[in-house]
Coordinates of N, CA and C in Angstrom, one line a residue:
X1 N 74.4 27.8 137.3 CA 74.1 28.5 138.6 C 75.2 28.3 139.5
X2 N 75.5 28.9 139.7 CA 76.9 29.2 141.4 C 76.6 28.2 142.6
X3 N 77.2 27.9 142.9 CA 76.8 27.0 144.2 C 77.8 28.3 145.5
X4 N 76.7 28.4 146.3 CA 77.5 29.4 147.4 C 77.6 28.7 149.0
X5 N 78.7 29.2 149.4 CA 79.0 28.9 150.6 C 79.4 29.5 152.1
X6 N 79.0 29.5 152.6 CA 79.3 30.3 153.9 C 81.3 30.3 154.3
X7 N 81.7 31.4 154.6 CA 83.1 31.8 154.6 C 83.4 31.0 156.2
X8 N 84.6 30.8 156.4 CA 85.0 30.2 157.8 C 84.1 28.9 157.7
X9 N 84.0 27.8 157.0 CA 83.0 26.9 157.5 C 83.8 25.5 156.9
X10 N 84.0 24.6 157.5 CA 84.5 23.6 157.4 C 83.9 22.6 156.4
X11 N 83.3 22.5 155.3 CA 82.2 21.4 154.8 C 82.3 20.3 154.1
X12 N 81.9 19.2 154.7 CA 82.6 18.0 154.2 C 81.5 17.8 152.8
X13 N 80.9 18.4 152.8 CA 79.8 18.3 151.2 C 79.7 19.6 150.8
X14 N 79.8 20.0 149.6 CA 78.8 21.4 149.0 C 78.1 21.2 148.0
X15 N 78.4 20.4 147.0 CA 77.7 19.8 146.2 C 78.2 18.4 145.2
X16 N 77.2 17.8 144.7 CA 77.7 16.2 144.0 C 77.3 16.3 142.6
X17 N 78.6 16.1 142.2 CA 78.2 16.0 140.5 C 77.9 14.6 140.0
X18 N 77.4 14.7 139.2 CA 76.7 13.4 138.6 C 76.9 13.0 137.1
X19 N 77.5 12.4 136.6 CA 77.6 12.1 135.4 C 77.2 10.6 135.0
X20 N 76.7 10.4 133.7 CA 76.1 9.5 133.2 C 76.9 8.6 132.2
X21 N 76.9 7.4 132.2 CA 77.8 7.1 131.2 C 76.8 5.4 130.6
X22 N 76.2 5.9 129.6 CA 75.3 4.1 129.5 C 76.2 2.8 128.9
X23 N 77.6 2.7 129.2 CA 78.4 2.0 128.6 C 78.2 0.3 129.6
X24 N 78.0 -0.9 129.7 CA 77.7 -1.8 130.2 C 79.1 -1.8 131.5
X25 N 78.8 -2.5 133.0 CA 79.8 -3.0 133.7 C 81.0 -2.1 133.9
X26 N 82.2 -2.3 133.9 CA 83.2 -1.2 134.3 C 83.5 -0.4 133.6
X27 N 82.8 -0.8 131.8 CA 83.4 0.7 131.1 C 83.0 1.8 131.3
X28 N 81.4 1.6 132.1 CA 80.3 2.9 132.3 C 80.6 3.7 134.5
X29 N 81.6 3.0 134.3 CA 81.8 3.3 135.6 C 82.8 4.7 135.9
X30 N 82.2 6.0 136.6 CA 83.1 7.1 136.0 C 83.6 7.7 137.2
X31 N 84.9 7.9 137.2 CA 85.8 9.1 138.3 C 86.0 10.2 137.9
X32 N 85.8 10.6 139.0 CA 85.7 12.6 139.0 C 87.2 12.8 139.7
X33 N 87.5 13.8 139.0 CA 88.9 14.8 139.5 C 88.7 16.0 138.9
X34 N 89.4 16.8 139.6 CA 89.7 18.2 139.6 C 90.8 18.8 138.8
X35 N 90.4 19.7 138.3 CA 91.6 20.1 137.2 C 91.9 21.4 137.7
X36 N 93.0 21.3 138.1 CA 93.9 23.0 138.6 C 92.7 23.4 139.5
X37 N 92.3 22.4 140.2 CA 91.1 22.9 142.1 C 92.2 23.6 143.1
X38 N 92.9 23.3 142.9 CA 93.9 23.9 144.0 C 94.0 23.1 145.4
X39 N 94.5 23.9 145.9 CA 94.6 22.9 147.9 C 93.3 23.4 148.8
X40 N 92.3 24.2 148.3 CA 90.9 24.3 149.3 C 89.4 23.5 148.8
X41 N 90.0 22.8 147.7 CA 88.6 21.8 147.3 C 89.2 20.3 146.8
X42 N 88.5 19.3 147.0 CA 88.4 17.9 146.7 C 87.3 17.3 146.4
X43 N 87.7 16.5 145.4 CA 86.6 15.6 145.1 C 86.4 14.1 145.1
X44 N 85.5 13.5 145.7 CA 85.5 11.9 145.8 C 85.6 11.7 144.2
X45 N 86.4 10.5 144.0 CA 87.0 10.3 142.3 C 85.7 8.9 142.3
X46 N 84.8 8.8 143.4 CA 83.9 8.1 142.9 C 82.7 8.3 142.9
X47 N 82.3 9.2 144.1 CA 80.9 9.4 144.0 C 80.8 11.1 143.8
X48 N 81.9 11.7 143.7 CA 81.4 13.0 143.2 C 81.0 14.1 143.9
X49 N 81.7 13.6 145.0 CA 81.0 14.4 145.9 C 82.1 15.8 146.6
X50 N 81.5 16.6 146.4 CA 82.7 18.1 146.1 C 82.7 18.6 147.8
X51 N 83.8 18.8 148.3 CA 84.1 19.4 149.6 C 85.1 20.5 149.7
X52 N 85.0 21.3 150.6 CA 86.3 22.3 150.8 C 86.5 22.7 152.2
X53 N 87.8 23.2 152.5 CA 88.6 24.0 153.8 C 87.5 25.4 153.9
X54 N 88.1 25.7 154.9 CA 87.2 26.7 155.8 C 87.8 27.8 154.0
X55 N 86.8 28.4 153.8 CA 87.2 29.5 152.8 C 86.4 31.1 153.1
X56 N 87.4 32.2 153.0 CA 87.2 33.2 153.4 C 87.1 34.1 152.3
X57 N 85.8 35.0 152.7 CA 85.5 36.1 151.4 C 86.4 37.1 150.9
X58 N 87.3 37.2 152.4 CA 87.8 38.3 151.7 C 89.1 37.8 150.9
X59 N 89.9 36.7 150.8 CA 90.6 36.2 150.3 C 90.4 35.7 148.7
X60 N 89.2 35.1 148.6 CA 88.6 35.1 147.7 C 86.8 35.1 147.5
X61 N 86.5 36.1 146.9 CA 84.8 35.9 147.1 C 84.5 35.1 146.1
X62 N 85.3 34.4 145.0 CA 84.5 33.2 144.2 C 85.8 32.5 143.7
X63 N 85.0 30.9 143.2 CA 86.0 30.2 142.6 C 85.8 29.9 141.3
X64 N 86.2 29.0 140.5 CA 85.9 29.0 138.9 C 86.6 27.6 139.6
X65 N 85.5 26.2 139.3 CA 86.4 25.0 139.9 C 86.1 24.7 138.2
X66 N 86.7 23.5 137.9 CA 86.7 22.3 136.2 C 86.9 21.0 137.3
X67 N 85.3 20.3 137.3 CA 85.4 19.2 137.3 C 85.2 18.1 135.9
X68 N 86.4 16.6 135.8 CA 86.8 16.0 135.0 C 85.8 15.0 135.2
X69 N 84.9 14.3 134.5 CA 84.3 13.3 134.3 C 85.1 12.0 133.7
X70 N 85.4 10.7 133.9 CA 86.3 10.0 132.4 C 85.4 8.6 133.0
X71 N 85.0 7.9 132.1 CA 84.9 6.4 132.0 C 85.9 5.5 132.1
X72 N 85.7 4.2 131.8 CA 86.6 3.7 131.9 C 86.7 2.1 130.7
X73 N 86.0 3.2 129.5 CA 86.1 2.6 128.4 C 87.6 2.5 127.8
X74 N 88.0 1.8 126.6 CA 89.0 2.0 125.8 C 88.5 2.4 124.3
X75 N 88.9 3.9 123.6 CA 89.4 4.6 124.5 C 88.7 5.3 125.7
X76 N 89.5 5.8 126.4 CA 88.7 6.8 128.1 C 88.0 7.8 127.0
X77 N 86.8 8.1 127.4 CA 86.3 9.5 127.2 C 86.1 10.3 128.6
X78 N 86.0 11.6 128.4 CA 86.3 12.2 129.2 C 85.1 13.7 129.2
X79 N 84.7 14.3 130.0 CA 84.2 15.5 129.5 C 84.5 16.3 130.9
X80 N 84.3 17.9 130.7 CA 84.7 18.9 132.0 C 83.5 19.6 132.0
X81 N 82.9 19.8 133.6 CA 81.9 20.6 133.4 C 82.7 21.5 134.3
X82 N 82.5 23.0 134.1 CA 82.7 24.2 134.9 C 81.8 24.7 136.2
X83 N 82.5 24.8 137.1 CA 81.5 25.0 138.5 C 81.9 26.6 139.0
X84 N 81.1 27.6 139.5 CA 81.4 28.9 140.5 C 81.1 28.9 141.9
X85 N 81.8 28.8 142.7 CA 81.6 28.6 143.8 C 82.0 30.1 144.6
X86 N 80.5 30.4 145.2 CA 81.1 32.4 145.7 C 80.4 31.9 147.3
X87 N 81.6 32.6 147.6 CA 81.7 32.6 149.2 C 81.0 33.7 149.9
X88 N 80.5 33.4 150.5 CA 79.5 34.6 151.3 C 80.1 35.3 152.9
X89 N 79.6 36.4 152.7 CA 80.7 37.4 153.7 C 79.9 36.9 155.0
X90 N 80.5 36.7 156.1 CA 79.6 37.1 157.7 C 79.9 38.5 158.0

């Protein structure tokens, strides 16, 4: 499902990804980054929590983000879930 967002709008949250990792103590402990997000989105590398700059429809009406999940087992595993983020016109 798309997660949508109002155009011109400053948002320090839009949505939080959550990943699971049942590995004991720090191996199960997981950081999130962005793969080719560009300079209008970020992500907390610990709790997941997705934010972006004021974004405009007509510049772009959707995004295609790849957020990276990784542990901090040896070795790291890693997995990418795919996110759409469409911006809504005023």
């Amino acid at each position: 499902h798309p997660l949508f967002v109002p155009e011109n709008t400053d948002l320090s949250a839009i949505h939080q990804f959550i990943a699971i990792d049942l590995d004991d103590r720090e191996n199960g402990a997981i950081t999130y980054s962005l793969v080719g997000g560009g300079n209008k989105f970020s992500i907390d590398a610990h709790s997941g929590q997705l934010s972006a700059a004021p974004l405009d429809h007509e510049e772009h009406a959707a995004y295609r983000l790849r957020i990276q999940a990784e542990d901090q087992g040896s070795p790291k595993k890693q997995t990418i879930c795919e996110a759409t983020v469409r911006v809504l016109d005023r």
